[in-house]
Coordinates of N, CA and C in Angstrom, one line a residue:
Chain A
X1 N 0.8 -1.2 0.0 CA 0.0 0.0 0.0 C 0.9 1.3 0.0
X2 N 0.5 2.3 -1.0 CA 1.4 3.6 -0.6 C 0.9 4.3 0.4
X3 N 1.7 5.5 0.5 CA 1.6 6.3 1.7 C 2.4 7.2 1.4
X4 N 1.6 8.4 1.8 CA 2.3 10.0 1.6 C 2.3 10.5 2.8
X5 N 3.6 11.2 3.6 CA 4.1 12.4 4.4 C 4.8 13.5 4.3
X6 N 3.5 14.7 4.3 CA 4.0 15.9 4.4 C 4.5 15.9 5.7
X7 N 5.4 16.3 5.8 CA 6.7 16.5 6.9 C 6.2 17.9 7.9
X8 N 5.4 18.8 7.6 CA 5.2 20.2 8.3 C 3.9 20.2 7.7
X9 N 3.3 20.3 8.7 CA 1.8 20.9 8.9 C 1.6 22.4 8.6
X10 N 2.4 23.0 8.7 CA 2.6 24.5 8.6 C 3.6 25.1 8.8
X11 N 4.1 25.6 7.3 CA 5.1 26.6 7.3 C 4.9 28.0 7.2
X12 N 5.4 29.2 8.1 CA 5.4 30.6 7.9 C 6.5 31.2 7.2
X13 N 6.5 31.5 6.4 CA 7.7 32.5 5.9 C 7.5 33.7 5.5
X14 N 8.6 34.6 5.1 CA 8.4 36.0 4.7 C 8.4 36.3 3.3
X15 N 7.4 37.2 3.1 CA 7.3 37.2 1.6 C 9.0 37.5 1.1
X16 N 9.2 36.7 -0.4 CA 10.4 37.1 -1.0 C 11.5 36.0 -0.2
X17 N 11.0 35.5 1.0 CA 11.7 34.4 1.3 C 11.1 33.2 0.3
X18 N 12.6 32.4 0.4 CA 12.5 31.0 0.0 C 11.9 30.3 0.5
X19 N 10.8 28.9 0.1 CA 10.4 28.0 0.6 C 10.4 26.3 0.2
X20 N 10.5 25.7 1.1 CA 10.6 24.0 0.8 C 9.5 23.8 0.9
X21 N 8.5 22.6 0.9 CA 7.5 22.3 1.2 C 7.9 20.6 1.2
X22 N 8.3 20.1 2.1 CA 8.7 18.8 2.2 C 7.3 17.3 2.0
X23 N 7.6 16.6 0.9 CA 7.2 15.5 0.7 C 7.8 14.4 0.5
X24 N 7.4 13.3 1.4 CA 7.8 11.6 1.3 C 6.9 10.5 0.7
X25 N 7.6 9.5 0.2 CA 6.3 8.8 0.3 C 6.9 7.0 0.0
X26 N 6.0 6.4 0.2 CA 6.3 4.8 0.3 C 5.6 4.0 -0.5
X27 N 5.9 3.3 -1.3 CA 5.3 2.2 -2.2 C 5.9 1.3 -3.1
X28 N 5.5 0.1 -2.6 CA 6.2 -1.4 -3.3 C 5.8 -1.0 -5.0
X29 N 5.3 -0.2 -5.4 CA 5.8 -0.4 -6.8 C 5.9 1.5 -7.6
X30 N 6.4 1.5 -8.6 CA 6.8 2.9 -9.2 C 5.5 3.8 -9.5
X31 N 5.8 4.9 -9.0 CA 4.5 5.8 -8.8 C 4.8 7.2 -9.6
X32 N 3.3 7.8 -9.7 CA 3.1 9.2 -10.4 C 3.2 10.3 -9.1
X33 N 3.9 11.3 -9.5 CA 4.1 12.5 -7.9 C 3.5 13.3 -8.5
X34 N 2.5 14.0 -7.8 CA 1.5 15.2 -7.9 C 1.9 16.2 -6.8
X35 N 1.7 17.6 -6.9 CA 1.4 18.3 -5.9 C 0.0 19.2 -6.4
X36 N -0.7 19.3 -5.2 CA -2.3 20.7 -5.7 C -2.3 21.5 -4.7
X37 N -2.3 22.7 -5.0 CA -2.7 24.0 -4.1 C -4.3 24.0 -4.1
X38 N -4.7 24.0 -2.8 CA -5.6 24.7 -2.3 C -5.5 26.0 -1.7
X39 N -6.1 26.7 -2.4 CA -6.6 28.0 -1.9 C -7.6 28.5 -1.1
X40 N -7.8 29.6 -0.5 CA -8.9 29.7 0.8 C -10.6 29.4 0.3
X41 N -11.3 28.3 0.7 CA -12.6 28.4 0.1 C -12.7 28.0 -1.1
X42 N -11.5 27.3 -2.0 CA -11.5 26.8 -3.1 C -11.4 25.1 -3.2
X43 N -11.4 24.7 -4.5 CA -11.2 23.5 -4.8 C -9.5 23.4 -5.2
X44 N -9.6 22.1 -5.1 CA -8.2 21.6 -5.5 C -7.4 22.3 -6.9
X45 N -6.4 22.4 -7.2 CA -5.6 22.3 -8.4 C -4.4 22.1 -8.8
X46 N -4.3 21.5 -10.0 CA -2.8 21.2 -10.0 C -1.5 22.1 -10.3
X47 N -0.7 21.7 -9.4 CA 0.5 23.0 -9.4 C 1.7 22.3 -10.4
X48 N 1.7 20.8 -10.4 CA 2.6 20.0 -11.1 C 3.1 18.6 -10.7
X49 N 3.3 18.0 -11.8 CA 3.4 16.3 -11.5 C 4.4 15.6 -12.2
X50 N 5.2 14.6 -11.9 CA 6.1 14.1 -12.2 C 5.7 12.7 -12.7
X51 N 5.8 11.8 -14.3 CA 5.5 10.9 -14.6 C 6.4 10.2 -14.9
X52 N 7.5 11.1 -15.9 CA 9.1 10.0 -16.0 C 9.7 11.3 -16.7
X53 N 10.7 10.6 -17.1 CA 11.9 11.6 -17.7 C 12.9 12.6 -16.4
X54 N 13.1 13.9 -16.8 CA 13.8 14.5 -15.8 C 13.2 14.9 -14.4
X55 N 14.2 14.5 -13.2 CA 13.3 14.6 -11.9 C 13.0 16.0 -12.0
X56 N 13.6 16.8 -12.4 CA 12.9 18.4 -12.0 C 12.0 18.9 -12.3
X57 N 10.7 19.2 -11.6 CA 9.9 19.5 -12.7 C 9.2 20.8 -12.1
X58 N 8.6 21.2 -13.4 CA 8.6 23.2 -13.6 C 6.5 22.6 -13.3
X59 N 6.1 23.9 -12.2 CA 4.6 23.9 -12.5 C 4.5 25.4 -12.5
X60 N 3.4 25.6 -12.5 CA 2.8 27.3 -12.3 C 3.3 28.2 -11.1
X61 N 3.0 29.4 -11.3 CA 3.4 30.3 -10.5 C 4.9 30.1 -9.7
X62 N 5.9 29.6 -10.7 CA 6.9 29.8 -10.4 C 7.4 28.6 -9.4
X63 N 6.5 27.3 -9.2 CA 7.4 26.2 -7.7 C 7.6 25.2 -9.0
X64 N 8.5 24.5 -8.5 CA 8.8 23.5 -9.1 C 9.1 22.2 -8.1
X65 N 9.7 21.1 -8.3 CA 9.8 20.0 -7.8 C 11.1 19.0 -8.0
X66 N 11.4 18.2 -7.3 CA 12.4 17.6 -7.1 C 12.2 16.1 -6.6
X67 N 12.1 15.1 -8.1 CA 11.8 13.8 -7.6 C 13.4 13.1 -7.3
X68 N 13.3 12.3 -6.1 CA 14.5 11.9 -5.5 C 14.2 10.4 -5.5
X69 N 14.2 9.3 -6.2 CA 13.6 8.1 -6.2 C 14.9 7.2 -4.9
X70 N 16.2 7.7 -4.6 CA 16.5 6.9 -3.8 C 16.1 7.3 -2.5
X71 N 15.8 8.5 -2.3 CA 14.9 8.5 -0.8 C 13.5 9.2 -0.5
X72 N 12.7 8.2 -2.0 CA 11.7 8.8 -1.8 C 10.4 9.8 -1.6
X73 N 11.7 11.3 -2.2 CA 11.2 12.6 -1.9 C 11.0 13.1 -2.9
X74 N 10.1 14.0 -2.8 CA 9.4 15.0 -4.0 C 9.1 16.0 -3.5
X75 N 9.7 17.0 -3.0 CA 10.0 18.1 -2.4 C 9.5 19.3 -3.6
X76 N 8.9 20.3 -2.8 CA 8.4 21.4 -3.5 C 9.4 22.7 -3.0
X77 N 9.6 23.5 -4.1 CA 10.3 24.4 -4.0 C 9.7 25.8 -4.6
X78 N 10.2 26.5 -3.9 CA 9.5 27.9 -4.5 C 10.5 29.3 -4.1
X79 N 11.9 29.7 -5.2 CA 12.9 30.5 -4.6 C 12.4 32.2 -3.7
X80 N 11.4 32.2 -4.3 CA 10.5 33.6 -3.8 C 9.2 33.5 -3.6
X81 N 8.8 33.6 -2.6 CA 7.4 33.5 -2.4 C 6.5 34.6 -2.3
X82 N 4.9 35.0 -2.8 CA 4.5 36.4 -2.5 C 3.1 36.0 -1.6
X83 N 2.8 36.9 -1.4 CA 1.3 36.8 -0.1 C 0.4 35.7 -0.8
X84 N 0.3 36.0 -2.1 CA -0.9 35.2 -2.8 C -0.5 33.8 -2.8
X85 N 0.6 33.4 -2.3 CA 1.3 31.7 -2.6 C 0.4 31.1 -1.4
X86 N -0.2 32.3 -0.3 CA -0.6 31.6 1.4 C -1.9 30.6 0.7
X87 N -1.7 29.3 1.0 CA -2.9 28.5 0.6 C -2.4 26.8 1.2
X88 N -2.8 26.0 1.2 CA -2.6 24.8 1.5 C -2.0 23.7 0.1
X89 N -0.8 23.2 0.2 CA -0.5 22.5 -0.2 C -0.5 20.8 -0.2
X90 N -1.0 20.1 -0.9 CA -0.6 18.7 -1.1 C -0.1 17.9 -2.1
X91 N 0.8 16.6 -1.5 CA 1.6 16.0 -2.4 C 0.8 14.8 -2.6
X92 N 0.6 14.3 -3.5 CA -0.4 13.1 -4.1 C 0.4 12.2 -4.6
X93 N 0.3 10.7 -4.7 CA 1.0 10.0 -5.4 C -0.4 9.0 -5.8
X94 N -0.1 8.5 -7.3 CA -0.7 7.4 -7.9 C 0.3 6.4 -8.6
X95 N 0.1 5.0 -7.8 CA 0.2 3.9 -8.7 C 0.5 3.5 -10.4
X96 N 1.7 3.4 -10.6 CA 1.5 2.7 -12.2 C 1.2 1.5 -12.4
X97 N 0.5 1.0 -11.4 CA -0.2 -0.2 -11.8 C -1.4 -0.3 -12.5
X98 N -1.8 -0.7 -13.5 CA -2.9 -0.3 -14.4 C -3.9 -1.7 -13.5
X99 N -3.8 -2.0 -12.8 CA -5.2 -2.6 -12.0 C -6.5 -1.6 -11.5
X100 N -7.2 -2.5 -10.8 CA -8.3 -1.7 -10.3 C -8.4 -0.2 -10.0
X101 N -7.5 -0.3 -9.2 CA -7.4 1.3 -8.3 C -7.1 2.3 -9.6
X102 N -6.4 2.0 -10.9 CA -5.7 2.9 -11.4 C -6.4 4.3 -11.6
X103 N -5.5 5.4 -11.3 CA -6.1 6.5 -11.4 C -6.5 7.3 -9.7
X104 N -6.5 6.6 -8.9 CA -6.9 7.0 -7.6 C -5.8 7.7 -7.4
X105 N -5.7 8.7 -6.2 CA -4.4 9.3 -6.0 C -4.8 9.0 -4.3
X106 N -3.5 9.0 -4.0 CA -3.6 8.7 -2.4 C -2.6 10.4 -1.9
X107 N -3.4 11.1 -1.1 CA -3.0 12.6 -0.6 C -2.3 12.2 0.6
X108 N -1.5 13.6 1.0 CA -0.7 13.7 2.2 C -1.5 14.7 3.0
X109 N -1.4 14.8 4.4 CA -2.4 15.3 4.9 C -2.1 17.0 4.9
X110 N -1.4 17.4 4.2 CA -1.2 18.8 3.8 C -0.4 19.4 4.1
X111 N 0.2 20.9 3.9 CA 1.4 21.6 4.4 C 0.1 23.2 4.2
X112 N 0.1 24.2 5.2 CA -0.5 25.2 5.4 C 0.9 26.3 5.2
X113 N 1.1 26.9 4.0 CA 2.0 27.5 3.8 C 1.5 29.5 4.2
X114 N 2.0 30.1 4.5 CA 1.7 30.9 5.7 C 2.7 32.2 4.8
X115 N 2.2 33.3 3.9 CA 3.4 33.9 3.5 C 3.2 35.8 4.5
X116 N 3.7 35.6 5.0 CA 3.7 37.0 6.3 C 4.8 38.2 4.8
X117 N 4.3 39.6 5.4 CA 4.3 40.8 4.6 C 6.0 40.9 5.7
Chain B
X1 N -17.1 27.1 -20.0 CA -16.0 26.9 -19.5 C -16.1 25.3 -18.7
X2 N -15.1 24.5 -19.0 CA -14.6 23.3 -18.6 C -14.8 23.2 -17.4
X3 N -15.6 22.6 -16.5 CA -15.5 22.7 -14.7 C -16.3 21.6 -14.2
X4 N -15.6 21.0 -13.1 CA -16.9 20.5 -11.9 C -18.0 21.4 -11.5
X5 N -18.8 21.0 -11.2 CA -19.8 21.5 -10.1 C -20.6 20.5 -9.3
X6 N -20.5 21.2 -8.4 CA -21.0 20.3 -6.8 C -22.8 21.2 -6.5
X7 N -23.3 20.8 -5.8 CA -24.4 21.5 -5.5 C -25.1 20.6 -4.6
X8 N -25.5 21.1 -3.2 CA -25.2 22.8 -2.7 C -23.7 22.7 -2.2
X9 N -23.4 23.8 -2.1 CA -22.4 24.5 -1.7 C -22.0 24.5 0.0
X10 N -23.0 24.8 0.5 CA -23.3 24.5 1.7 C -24.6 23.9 2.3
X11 N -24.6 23.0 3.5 CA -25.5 22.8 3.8 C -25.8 21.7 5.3
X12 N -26.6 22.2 5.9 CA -26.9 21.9 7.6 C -28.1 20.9 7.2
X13 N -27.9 20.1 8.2 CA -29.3 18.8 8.2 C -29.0 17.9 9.6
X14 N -29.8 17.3 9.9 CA -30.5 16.8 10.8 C -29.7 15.3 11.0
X15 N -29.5 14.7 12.2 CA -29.4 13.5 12.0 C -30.2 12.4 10.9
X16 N -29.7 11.4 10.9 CA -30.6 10.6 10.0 C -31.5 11.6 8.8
X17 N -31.1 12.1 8.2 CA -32.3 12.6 6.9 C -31.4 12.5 6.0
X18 N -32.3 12.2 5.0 CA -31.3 11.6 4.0 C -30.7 12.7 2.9
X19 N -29.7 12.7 2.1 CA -29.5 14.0 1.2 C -28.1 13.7 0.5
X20 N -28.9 14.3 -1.0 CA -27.5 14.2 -1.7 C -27.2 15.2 -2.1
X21 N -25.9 15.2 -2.5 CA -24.6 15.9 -3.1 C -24.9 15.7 -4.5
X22 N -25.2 16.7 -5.4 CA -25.3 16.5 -6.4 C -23.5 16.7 -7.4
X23 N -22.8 16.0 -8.4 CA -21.7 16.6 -9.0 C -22.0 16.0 -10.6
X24 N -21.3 17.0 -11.0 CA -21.4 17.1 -12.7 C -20.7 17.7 -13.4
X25 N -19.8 17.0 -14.3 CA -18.8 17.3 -15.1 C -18.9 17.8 -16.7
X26 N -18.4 18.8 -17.4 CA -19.1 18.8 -18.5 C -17.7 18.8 -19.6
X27 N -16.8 18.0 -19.4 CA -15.6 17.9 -19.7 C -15.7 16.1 -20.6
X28 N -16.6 15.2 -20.5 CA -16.7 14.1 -21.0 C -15.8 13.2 -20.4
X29 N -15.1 13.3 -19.0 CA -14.5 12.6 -18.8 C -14.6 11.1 -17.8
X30 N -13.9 10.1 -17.9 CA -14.3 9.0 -17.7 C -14.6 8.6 -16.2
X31 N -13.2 9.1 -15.7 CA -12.9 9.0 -13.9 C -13.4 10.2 -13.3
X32 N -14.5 9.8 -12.3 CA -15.2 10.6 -11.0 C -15.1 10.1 -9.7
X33 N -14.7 10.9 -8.8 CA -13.8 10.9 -7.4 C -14.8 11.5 -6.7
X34 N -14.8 10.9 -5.4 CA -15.6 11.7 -4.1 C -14.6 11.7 -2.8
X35 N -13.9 12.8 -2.3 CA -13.5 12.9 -1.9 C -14.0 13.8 -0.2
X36 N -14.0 13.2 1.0 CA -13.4 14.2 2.0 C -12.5 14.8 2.5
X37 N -12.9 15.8 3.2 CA -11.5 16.8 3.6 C -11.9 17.0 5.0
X38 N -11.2 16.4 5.8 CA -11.2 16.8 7.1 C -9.9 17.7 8.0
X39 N -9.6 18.4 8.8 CA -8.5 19.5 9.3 C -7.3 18.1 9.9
X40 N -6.6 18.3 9.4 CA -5.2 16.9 9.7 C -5.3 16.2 9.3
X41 N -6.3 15.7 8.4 CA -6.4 14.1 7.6 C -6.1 14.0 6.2
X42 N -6.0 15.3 5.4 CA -6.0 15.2 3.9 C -7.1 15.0 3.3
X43 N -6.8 14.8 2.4 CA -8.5 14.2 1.7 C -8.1 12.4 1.1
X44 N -9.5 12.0 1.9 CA -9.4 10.9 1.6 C -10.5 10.2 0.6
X45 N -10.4 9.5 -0.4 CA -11.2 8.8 -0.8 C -12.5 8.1 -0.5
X46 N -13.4 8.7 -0.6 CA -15.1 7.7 -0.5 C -15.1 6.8 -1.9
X47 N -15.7 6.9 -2.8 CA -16.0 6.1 -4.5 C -15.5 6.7 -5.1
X48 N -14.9 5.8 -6.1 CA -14.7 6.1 -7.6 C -15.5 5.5 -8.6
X49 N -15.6 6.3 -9.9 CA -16.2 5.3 -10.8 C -14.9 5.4 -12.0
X50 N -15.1 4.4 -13.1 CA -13.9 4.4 -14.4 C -15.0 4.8 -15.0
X51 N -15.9 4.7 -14.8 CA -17.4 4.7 -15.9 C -18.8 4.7 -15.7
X52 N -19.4 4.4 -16.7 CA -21.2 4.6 -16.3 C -21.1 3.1 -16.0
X53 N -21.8 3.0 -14.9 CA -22.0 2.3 -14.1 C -21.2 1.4 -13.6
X54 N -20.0 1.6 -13.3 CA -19.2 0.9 -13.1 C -18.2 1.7 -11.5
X55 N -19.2 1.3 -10.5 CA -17.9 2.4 -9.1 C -17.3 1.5 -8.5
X56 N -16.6 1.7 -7.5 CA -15.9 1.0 -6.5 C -15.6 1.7 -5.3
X57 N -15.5 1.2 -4.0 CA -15.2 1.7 -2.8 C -13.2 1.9 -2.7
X58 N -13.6 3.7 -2.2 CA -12.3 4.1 -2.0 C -12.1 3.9 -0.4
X59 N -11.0 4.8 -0.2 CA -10.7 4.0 2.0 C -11.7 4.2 2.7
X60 N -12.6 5.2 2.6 CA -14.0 5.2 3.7 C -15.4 5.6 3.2
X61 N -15.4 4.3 2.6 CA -17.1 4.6 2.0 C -18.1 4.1 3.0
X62 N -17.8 4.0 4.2 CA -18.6 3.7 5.1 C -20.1 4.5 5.6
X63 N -21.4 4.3 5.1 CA -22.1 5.8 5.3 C -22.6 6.4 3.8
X64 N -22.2 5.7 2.8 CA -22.2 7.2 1.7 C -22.5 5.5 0.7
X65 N -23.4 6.1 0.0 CA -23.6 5.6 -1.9 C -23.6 6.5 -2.7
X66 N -23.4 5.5 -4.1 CA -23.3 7.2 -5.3 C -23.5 5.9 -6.5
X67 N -23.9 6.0 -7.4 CA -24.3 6.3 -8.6 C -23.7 7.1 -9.7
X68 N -23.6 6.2 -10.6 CA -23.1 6.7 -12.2 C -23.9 6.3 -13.3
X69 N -25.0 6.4 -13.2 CA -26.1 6.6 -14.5 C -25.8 6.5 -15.9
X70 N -24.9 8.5 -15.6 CA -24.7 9.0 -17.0 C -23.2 9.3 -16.6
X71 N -22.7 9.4 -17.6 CA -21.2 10.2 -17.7 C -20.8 10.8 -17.0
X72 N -21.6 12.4 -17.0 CA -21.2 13.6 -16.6 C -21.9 13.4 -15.0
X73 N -22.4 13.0 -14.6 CA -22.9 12.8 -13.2 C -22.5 12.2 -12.2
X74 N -22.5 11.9 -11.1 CA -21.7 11.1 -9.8 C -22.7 12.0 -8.7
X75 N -23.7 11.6 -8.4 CA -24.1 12.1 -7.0 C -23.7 11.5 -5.6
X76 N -23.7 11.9 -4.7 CA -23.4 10.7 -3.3 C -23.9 11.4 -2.4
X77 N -24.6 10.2 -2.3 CA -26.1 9.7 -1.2 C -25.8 9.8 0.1
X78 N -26.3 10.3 1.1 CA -26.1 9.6 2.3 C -27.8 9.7 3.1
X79 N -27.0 8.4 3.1 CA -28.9 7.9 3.5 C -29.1 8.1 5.1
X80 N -28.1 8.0 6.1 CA -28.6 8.2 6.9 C -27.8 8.9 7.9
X81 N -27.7 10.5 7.3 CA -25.8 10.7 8.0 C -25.9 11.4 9.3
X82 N -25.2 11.4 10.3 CA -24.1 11.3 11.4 C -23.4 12.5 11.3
X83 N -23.4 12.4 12.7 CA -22.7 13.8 13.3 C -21.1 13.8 12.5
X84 N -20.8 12.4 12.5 CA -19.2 12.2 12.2 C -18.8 12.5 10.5
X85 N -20.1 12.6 9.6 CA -20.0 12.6 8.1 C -19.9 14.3 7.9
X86 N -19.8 15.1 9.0 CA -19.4 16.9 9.0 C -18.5 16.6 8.4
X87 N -18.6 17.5 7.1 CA -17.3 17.1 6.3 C -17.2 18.4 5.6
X88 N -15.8 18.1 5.0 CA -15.7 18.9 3.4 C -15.5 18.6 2.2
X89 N -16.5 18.2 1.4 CA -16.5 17.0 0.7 C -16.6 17.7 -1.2
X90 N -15.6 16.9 -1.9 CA -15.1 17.2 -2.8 C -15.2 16.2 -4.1
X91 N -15.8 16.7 -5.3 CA -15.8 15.7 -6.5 C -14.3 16.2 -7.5
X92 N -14.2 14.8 -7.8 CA -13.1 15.1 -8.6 C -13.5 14.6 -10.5
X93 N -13.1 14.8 -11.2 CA -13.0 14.3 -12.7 C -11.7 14.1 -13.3
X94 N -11.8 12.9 -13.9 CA -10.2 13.1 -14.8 C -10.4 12.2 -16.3
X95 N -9.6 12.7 -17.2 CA -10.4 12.0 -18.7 C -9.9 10.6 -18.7
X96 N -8.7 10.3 -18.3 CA -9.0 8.5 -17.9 C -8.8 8.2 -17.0
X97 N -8.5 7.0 -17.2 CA -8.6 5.8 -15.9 C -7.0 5.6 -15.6
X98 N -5.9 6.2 -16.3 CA -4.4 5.8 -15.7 C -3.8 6.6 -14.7
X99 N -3.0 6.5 -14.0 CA -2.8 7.4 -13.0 C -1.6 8.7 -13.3
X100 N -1.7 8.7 -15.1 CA -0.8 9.7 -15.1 C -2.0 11.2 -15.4
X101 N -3.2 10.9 -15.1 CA -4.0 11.7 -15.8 C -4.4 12.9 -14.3
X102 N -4.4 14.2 -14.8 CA -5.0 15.2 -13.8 C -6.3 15.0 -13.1
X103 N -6.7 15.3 -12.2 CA -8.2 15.2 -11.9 C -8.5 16.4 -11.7
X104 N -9.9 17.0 -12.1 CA -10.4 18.2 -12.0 C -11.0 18.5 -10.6
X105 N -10.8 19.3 -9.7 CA -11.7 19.5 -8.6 C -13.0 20.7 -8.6
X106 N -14.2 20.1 -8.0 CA -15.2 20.6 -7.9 C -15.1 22.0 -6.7
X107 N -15.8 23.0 -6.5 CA -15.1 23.6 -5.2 C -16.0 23.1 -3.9
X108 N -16.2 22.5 -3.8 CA -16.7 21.5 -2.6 C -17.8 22.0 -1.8
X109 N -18.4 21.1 -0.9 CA -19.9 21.1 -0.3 C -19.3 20.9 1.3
X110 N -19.8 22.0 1.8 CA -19.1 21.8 3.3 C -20.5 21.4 4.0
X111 N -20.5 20.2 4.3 CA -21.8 19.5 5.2 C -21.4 19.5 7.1
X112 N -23.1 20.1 7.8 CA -23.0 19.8 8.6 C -24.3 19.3 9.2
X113 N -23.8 18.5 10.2 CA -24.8 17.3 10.3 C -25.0 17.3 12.3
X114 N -26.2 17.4 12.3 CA -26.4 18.0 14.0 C -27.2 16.9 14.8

């Protein structure tokens, strides 16, 4: 069974400060990495996802990502952050196993990123 | 414009009375997700469907049915819901069934149940 851990429930930082947003995750067979921003009073969306090719990968508003397959991290990055970035983040992973489940995504229980003036 | 929609948006109800969640996609896509959102748990899976008529139980469909009729539709039922099903509950869509595919999010139905 997989399993995702965001590492920090909530990070505060200063706008124009740099931010990590730490993701882990576990599973006996090779998986898809998602991350989605949630916004205040909104629905989900995607910020960016990793399927194969180069670990780095570019999403909107400027964060990108960093798949690490020997220790199972997919860490979010973002070198500048602005007030509008404050929203809830989650890292998602799905299965390449084209069985039943395929398509489900299993979430991490979130990161509350916090951008102070 | 391409979007989920959930309906209602919000909404208070009574022990035991029954009430659905209505969701509807107008994107033609195959995979529909019901998802909760509770404060430190993430969101976790209730049903999925791949297709019309075809769902399956996600980690806590305990409490909750739904239906896939038509395409564009996925409602979920709760026949007889519980103080504990206070939720924030979210439909998802995505155009297939592989797991490299986006899912669309609805902006969700915050239920509370007294």
């Amino acid at each position: 069974a997989q399993s995702v851990t965001q590492l920090d429930s909530q990070v505060p930082v200063f706008e124009e400060a740099p931010v990590e947003l730490r993701c882990n995750y576990s599973s006996s067979v090779s998986v898809y990495l998602f991350w989605y921003v949630q916004y205040p009073n909104q629905g989900l969306q995607l910020l960016l996802k990793y399927l194969s090719g180069s670990t780095l990968v570019k999403g909107i508003n400027g964060f990108e990502a960093e798949f690490n397959k020997s220790q199972t991290s997919f860490h979010l990055r973002k070198p500048s952050v602005h007030i509008s970035d404050t929203a809830e983040y989650f890292c998602a992973v799905s299965d390449m196993n084209y069985g039943g489940s395929q398509g489900n995504l299993i979430f991490g229980k979130g990161t509350k990123l916090s951008v102070k003036p | 414009e391409a979007q989920v929609t959930q309906n209602p948006r919000y909404l208070i109800t009574v022990t035991g009375k029954k009430l659905t969640v209505t969701c509807s996609q107008n994107m033609n896509h195959e995979y529909m997700s019901w998802y909760r959102q509770d404060p430190g748990l993430g969101l976790r899976q209730i049903y999925y469907s791949m297709n019309v008529e075809v769902t399956d139980k996600g980690d806590v469909p305990e409490g909750y049915k739904v239906s896939r009729k038509e395409k564009r539709n996925f409602p979920l039922i709760l026949e007889s819901p519980s103080p504990n099903q206070t939720s924030l509950y979210f439909c998802a869509s995505s155009p297939g069934t592989g797991g490299t595919y986006e899912q669309y999010f609805g902006p969700g139905t915050r239920l509370t149940v007294t």
